[in-house]
Amino acid sequence: MISPILILNCGSSSIKFSLSDPDQGAHVLSGLVEKLDSPGALLKWKGAHGGERELGLAGHREALRGIVGLLHELNLSCSGIGHRVVHGGEHFRKSCLVSEESMESLRANQHLAPLHNPVNLLGIEAAREAFPDLPQVMVFDTAFHQTMPERAYLYALPYDLYETHRIRRYGFHGTSHRYVCEEAARRLERPLEELALISAHLGNGCSAAAVLGGKSMDTTMGLTPLEGLVMGTRSGDIDPSLHEFLCKLLNMSLAEVSDMLNKKSGLLGLSGRTNDMRELLQAEQEGDNRASMAVTVFCYRLAKAISGLMVGLGRLDALIFTGGIGENSIPVRQRTLDLLPFLGLKVDVEANQSHGLDQNGRISLGTSPCALVIPTDEEIVIARDTATLIR
Ligand code: AMP
């Protein structure tokens, strides 16, 4: 037995944390410090009675000291820290202990994720100060996809861009895809090594992955998390000429087009209303045609991506739905599966209504292939990897 692991997910303006037991797979405490670097930084937590407190003007360092103080007051201890790190590039094929050497390699990858990796690094440095005696581990969103073959990860660009700058497809949401695939094998009572799976992680960010024998063969996200499926506010795939086209047509700067593609597109852009799938489905019921069109495009593009991922698999044992939308949205699952009859998938309407809860997650008719709903748990993957490395 090992005492719980503190999991940190450091963003630019917030730190999400949880204290999780890797052996029991349970979360003792979870929380968030939000509005970092503003005078109103706020620490909120659930579990252990829950609560919130103001931290005043707090950056990452002060926020982490606030978390240390909270654990101390609640009399909670931890045996190590697991950091969620967005981009591990090609160097990090699996999770690793934080050391001077691994930090240096992470710094060398900063150019691949200029928005995320610098704050992840800052979080690790601040955590080393706040918890000087605890071993720390980095767990990467990209690592799971490092098994993708060349044919899936290369862009058809001048090869020199790959050789010199490592411009290629990496994929993200690796901890989630990994968790739900392992869980699918457990539920199907078959070894992961013999399964052909497609996992659809549908949250505010969305990606799907083809996983053969537990190894990622292809995925929809690329060099950055903008590629692939339609997401809450991200466009997913677009014509690569769009930047130039809009710069000329509307006199927009490159930064403005990128901002639009990342923050004002996807479900939000199409509907002109919200990035929240629940609200869109409600609006559709009330007759909002644009909300309806946004959901239709979302499901069509998802189904199209799933059928494309089949090329990397050759056969299918199960399609897994996860993430806030995948786990909860009955109509999105139904409308997506209705577009995929040629994969041999047919919705079990009743099971879909109850999110497959009475059938071990299964929401399709027939035995194979099947569609499963599996709630993801990225924190538990981080806790387990951390525990394994510090043991
Ligand atoms: P996540 O990023 O995994 O937390 O997922 C966020 C997305 O899940 C948002 O688009 C939510 O609208 C969506 N979501 C959460 N609950 C539901 C629900 N009951 N029905 C449809 N979408 C939901």
JSON list of N, CA, C and O and ligand atoms in Angstrom, two decimals, residues 201-205 267 275-279 281 323-325 328-330, ligand 1:
[
{"chain": "A", "resi": 201, "resn": "HIS", "atom": "N", "xyz": [-13.06, 10.24, -27.14]},
{"chain": "A", "resi": 201, "resn": "HIS", "atom": "CA", "xyz": [-13.09, 11.11, -25.96]},
{"chain": "A", "resi": 201, "resn": "HIS", "atom": "C", "xyz": [-13.78, 12.41, -26.37]},
{"chain": "A", "resi": 201, "resn": "HIS", "atom": "O", "xyz": [-13.22, 13.20, -27.13]},
{"chain": "A", "resi": 202, "resn": "LEU", "atom": "N", "xyz": [-15.01, 12.61, -25.90]},
{"chain": "A", "resi": 202, "resn": "LEU", "atom": "CA", "xyz": [-15.81, 13.76, -26.33]},
{"chain": "A", "resi": 202, "resn": "LEU", "atom": "C", "xyz": [-16.12, 14.65, -25.13]},
{"chain": "A", "resi": 202, "resn": "LEU", "atom": "O", "xyz": [-17.07, 14.42, -24.38]},
{"chain": "A", "resi": 203, "resn": "GLY", "atom": "N", "xyz": [-15.26, 15.62, -24.90]},
{"chain": "A", "resi": 203, "resn": "GLY", "atom": "CA", "xyz": [-15.49, 16.58, -23.82]},
{"chain": "A", "resi": 203, "resn": "GLY", "atom": "C", "xyz": [-15.52, 17.95, -24.47]},
{"chain": "A", "resi": 203, "resn": "GLY", "atom": "O", "xyz": [-16.01, 18.10, -25.58]},
{"chain": "A", "resi": 204, "resn": "ASN", "atom": "N", "xyz": [-14.99, 18.95, -23.77]},
{"chain": "A", "resi": 204, "resn": "ASN", "atom": "CA", "xyz": [-14.87, 20.25, -24.43]},
{"chain": "A", "resi": 204, "resn": "ASN", "atom": "C", "xyz": [-13.84, 20.14, -25.55]},
{"chain": "A", "resi": 204, "resn": "ASN", "atom": "O", "xyz": [-14.03, 20.68, -26.63]},
{"chain": "A", "resi": 205, "resn": "GLY", "atom": "N", "xyz": [-12.74, 19.41, -25.29]},
{"chain": "A", "resi": 205, "resn": "GLY", "atom": "CA", "xyz": [-11.83, 19.00, -26.36]},
{"chain": "A", "resi": 205, "resn": "GLY", "atom": "C", "xyz": [-12.24, 17.59, -26.77]},
{"chain": "A", "resi": 205, "resn": "GLY", "atom": "O", "xyz": [-12.71, 16.82, -25.93]},
{"chain": "A", "resi": 267, "resn": "LEU", "atom": "N", "xyz": [-18.56, 23.99, -31.86]},
{"chain": "A", "resi": 267, "resn": "LEU", "atom": "CA", "xyz": [-19.99, 24.07, -31.55]},
{"chain": "A", "resi": 267, "resn": "LEU", "atom": "C", "xyz": [-20.42, 25.52, -31.30]},
{"chain": "A", "resi": 267, "resn": "LEU", "atom": "O", "xyz": [-21.49, 25.95, -31.73]},
{"chain": "A", "resi": 275, "resn": "ASN", "atom": "N", "xyz": [-20.88, 26.60, -26.35]},
{"chain": "A", "resi": 275, "resn": "ASN", "atom": "CA", "xyz": [-20.07, 25.41, -26.63]},
{"chain": "A", "resi": 275, "resn": "ASN", "atom": "C", "xyz": [-20.56, 24.22, -25.81]},
{"chain": "A", "resi": 275, "resn": "ASN", "atom": "O", "xyz": [-19.95, 23.17, -25.82]},
{"chain": "A", "resi": 276, "resn": "ASP", "atom": "N", "xyz": [-21.63, 24.42, -25.05]},
{"chain": "A", "resi": 276, "resn": "ASP", "atom": "CA", "xyz": [-22.11, 23.39, -24.12]},
{"chain": "A", "resi": 276, "resn": "ASP", "atom": "C", "xyz": [-23.13, 22.50, -24.82]},
{"chain": "A", "resi": 276, "resn": "ASP", "atom": "O", "xyz": [-24.21, 22.96, -25.22]},
{"chain": "A", "resi": 277, "resn": "MET", "atom": "N", "xyz": [-22.79, 21.22, -24.98]},
{"chain": "A", "resi": 277, "resn": "MET", "atom": "CA", "xyz": [-23.65, 20.29, -25.72]},
{"chain": "A", "resi": 277, "resn": "MET", "atom": "C", "xyz": [-25.04, 20.18, -25.08]},
{"chain": "A", "resi": 277, "resn": "MET", "atom": "O", "xyz": [-26.05, 20.09, -25.79]},
{"chain": "A", "resi": 278, "resn": "ARG", "atom": "N", "xyz": [-25.09, 20.20, -23.74]},
{"chain": "A", "resi": 278, "resn": "ARG", "atom": "CA", "xyz": [-26.40, 20.12, -23.07]},
{"chain": "A", "resi": 278, "resn": "ARG", "atom": "C", "xyz": [-27.32, 21.24, -23.53]},
{"chain": "A", "resi": 278, "resn": "ARG", "atom": "O", "xyz": [-28.47, 21.02, -23.89]},
{"chain": "A", "resi": 279, "resn": "GLU", "atom": "N", "xyz": [-26.78, 22.46, -23.51]},
{"chain": "A", "resi": 279, "resn": "GLU", "atom": "CA", "xyz": [-27.58, 23.63, -23.90]},
{"chain": "A", "resi": 279, "resn": "GLU", "atom": "C", "xyz": [-27.99, 23.55, -25.37]},
{"chain": "A", "resi": 279, "resn": "GLU", "atom": "O", "xyz": [-29.10, 23.94, -25.74]},
{"chain": "A", "resi": 281, "resn": "LEU", "atom": "N", "xyz": [-28.51, 20.84, -27.17]},
{"chain": "A", "resi": 281, "resn": "LEU", "atom": "CA", "xyz": [-29.57, 19.84, -27.36]},
{"chain": "A", "resi": 281, "resn": "LEU", "atom": "C", "xyz": [-30.91, 20.39, -26.86]},
{"chain": "A", "resi": 281, "resn": "LEU", "atom": "O", "xyz": [-31.96, 20.15, -27.47]},
{"chain": "A", "resi": 323, "resn": "GLY", "atom": "N", "xyz": [-15.75, 10.95, -21.89]},
{"chain": "A", "resi": 323, "resn": "GLY", "atom": "CA", "xyz": [-15.75, 12.41, -21.80]},
{"chain": "A", "resi": 323, "resn": "GLY", "atom": "C", "xyz": [-17.16, 12.90, -21.50]},
{"chain": "A", "resi": 323, "resn": "GLY", "atom": "O", "xyz": [-18.13, 12.13, -21.60]},
{"chain": "A", "resi": 324, "resn": "GLY", "atom": "N", "xyz": [-17.29, 14.16, -21.12]},
{"chain": "A", "resi": 324, "resn": "GLY", "atom": "CA", "xyz": [-18.60, 14.72, -20.71]},
{"chain": "A", "resi": 324, "resn": "GLY", "atom": "C", "xyz": [-19.72, 14.44, -21.70]},
{"chain": "A", "resi": 324, "resn": "GLY", "atom": "O", "xyz": [-20.82, 14.05, -21.31]},
{"chain": "A", "resi": 325, "resn": "ILE", "atom": "N", "xyz": [-19.45, 14.61, -22.99]},
{"chain": "A", "resi": 325, "resn": "ILE", "atom": "CA", "xyz": [-20.49, 14.36, -24.00]},
{"chain": "A", "resi": 325, "resn": "ILE", "atom": "C", "xyz": [-20.66, 12.86, -24.23]},
{"chain": "A", "resi": 325, "resn": "ILE", "atom": "O", "xyz": [-21.78, 12.33, -24.23]},
{"chain": "A", "resi": 328, "resn": "ASN", "atom": "N", "xyz": [-22.50, 11.19, -21.34]},
{"chain": "A", "resi": 328, "resn": "ASN", "atom": "CA", "xyz": [-23.82, 11.67, -20.93]},
{"chain": "A", "resi": 328, "resn": "ASN", "atom": "C", "xyz": [-24.83, 11.92, -22.04]},
{"chain": "A", "resi": 328, "resn": "ASN", "atom": "O", "xyz": [-26.02, 12.00, -21.78]},
{"chain": "A", "resi": 329, "resn": "SER", "atom": "N", "xyz": [-24.35, 12.11, -23.27]},
{"chain": "A", "resi": 329, "resn": "SER", "atom": "CA", "xyz": [-25.30, 12.57, -24.28]},
{"chain": "A", "resi": 329, "resn": "SER", "atom": "C", "xyz": [-25.89, 11.42, -25.10]},
{"chain": "A", "resi": 329, "resn": "SER", "atom": "O", "xyz": [-25.27, 10.89, -26.02]},
{"chain": "A", "resi": 330, "resn": "ILE", "atom": "N", "xyz": [-27.12, 11.08, -24.75]},
{"chain": "A", "resi": 330, "resn": "ILE", "atom": "CA", "xyz": [-27.84, 9.99, -25.42]},
{"chain": "A", "resi": 330, "resn": "ILE", "atom": "C", "xyz": [-28.00, 10.30, -26.92]},
{"chain": "A", "resi": 330, "resn": "ILE", "atom": "O", "xyz": [-27.68, 9.47, -27.78]},
{"chain": "B", "resi": 1, "resn": "AMP", "atom": "P1", "xyz": [-15.67, 17.54, -20.24]},
{"chain": "B", "resi": 1, "resn": "AMP", "atom": "O1", "xyz": [-14.70, 18.47, -20.94]},
{"chain": "B", "resi": 1, "resn": "AMP", "atom": "O2", "xyz": [-15.31, 16.10, -20.36]},
{"chain": "B", "resi": 1, "resn": "AMP", "atom": "O3", "xyz": [-16.02, 17.96, -18.85]},
{"chain": "B", "resi": 1, "resn": "AMP", "atom": "O4", "xyz": [-17.05, 17.68, -21.07]},
{"chain": "B", "resi": 1, "resn": "AMP", "atom": "C1", "xyz": [-17.72, 18.90, -21.22]},
{"chain": "B", "resi": 1, "resn": "AMP", "atom": "C2", "xyz": [-18.86, 18.71, -22.22]},
{"chain": "B", "resi": 1, "resn": "AMP", "atom": "O5", "xyz": [-19.73, 17.66, -21.77]},
{"chain": "B", "resi": 1, "resn": "AMP", "atom": "C3", "xyz": [-19.75, 19.95, -22.40]},
{"chain": "B", "resi": 1, "resn": "AMP", "atom": "O6", "xyz": [-19.99, 20.16, -23.77]},
{"chain": "B", "resi": 1, "resn": "AMP", "atom": "C4", "xyz": [-21.03, 19.54, -21.71]},
{"chain": "B", "resi": 1, "resn": "AMP", "atom": "O7", "xyz": [-22.13, 20.17, -22.28]},
{"chain": "B", "resi": 1, "resn": "AMP", "atom": "C5", "xyz": [-21.07, 18.06, -21.99]},
{"chain": "B", "resi": 1, "resn": "AMP", "atom": "N1", "xyz": [-22.01, 17.38, -21.12]},
{"chain": "B", "resi": 1, "resn": "AMP", "atom": "C6", "xyz": [-21.94, 17.18, -19.79]},
{"chain": "B", "resi": 1, "resn": "AMP", "atom": "N2", "xyz": [-23.08, 16.59, -19.35]},
{"chain": "B", "resi": 1, "resn": "AMP", "atom": "C7", "xyz": [-23.87, 16.42, -20.44]},
{"chain": "B", "resi": 1, "resn": "AMP", "atom": "C8", "xyz": [-25.19, 15.87, -20.67]},
{"chain": "B", "resi": 1, "resn": "AMP", "atom": "N3", "xyz": [-25.90, 15.37, -19.67]},
{"chain": "B", "resi": 1, "resn": "AMP", "atom": "N4", "xyz": [-25.67, 15.86, -21.94]},
{"chain": "B", "resi": 1, "resn": "AMP", "atom": "C9", "xyz": [-24.96, 16.36, -22.96]},
{"chain": "B", "resi": 1, "resn": "AMP", "atom": "N5", "xyz": [-23.73, 16.90, -22.80]},
{"chain": "B", "resi": 1, "resn": "AMP", "atom": "C10", "xyz": [-23.21, 16.93, -21.58]}
]
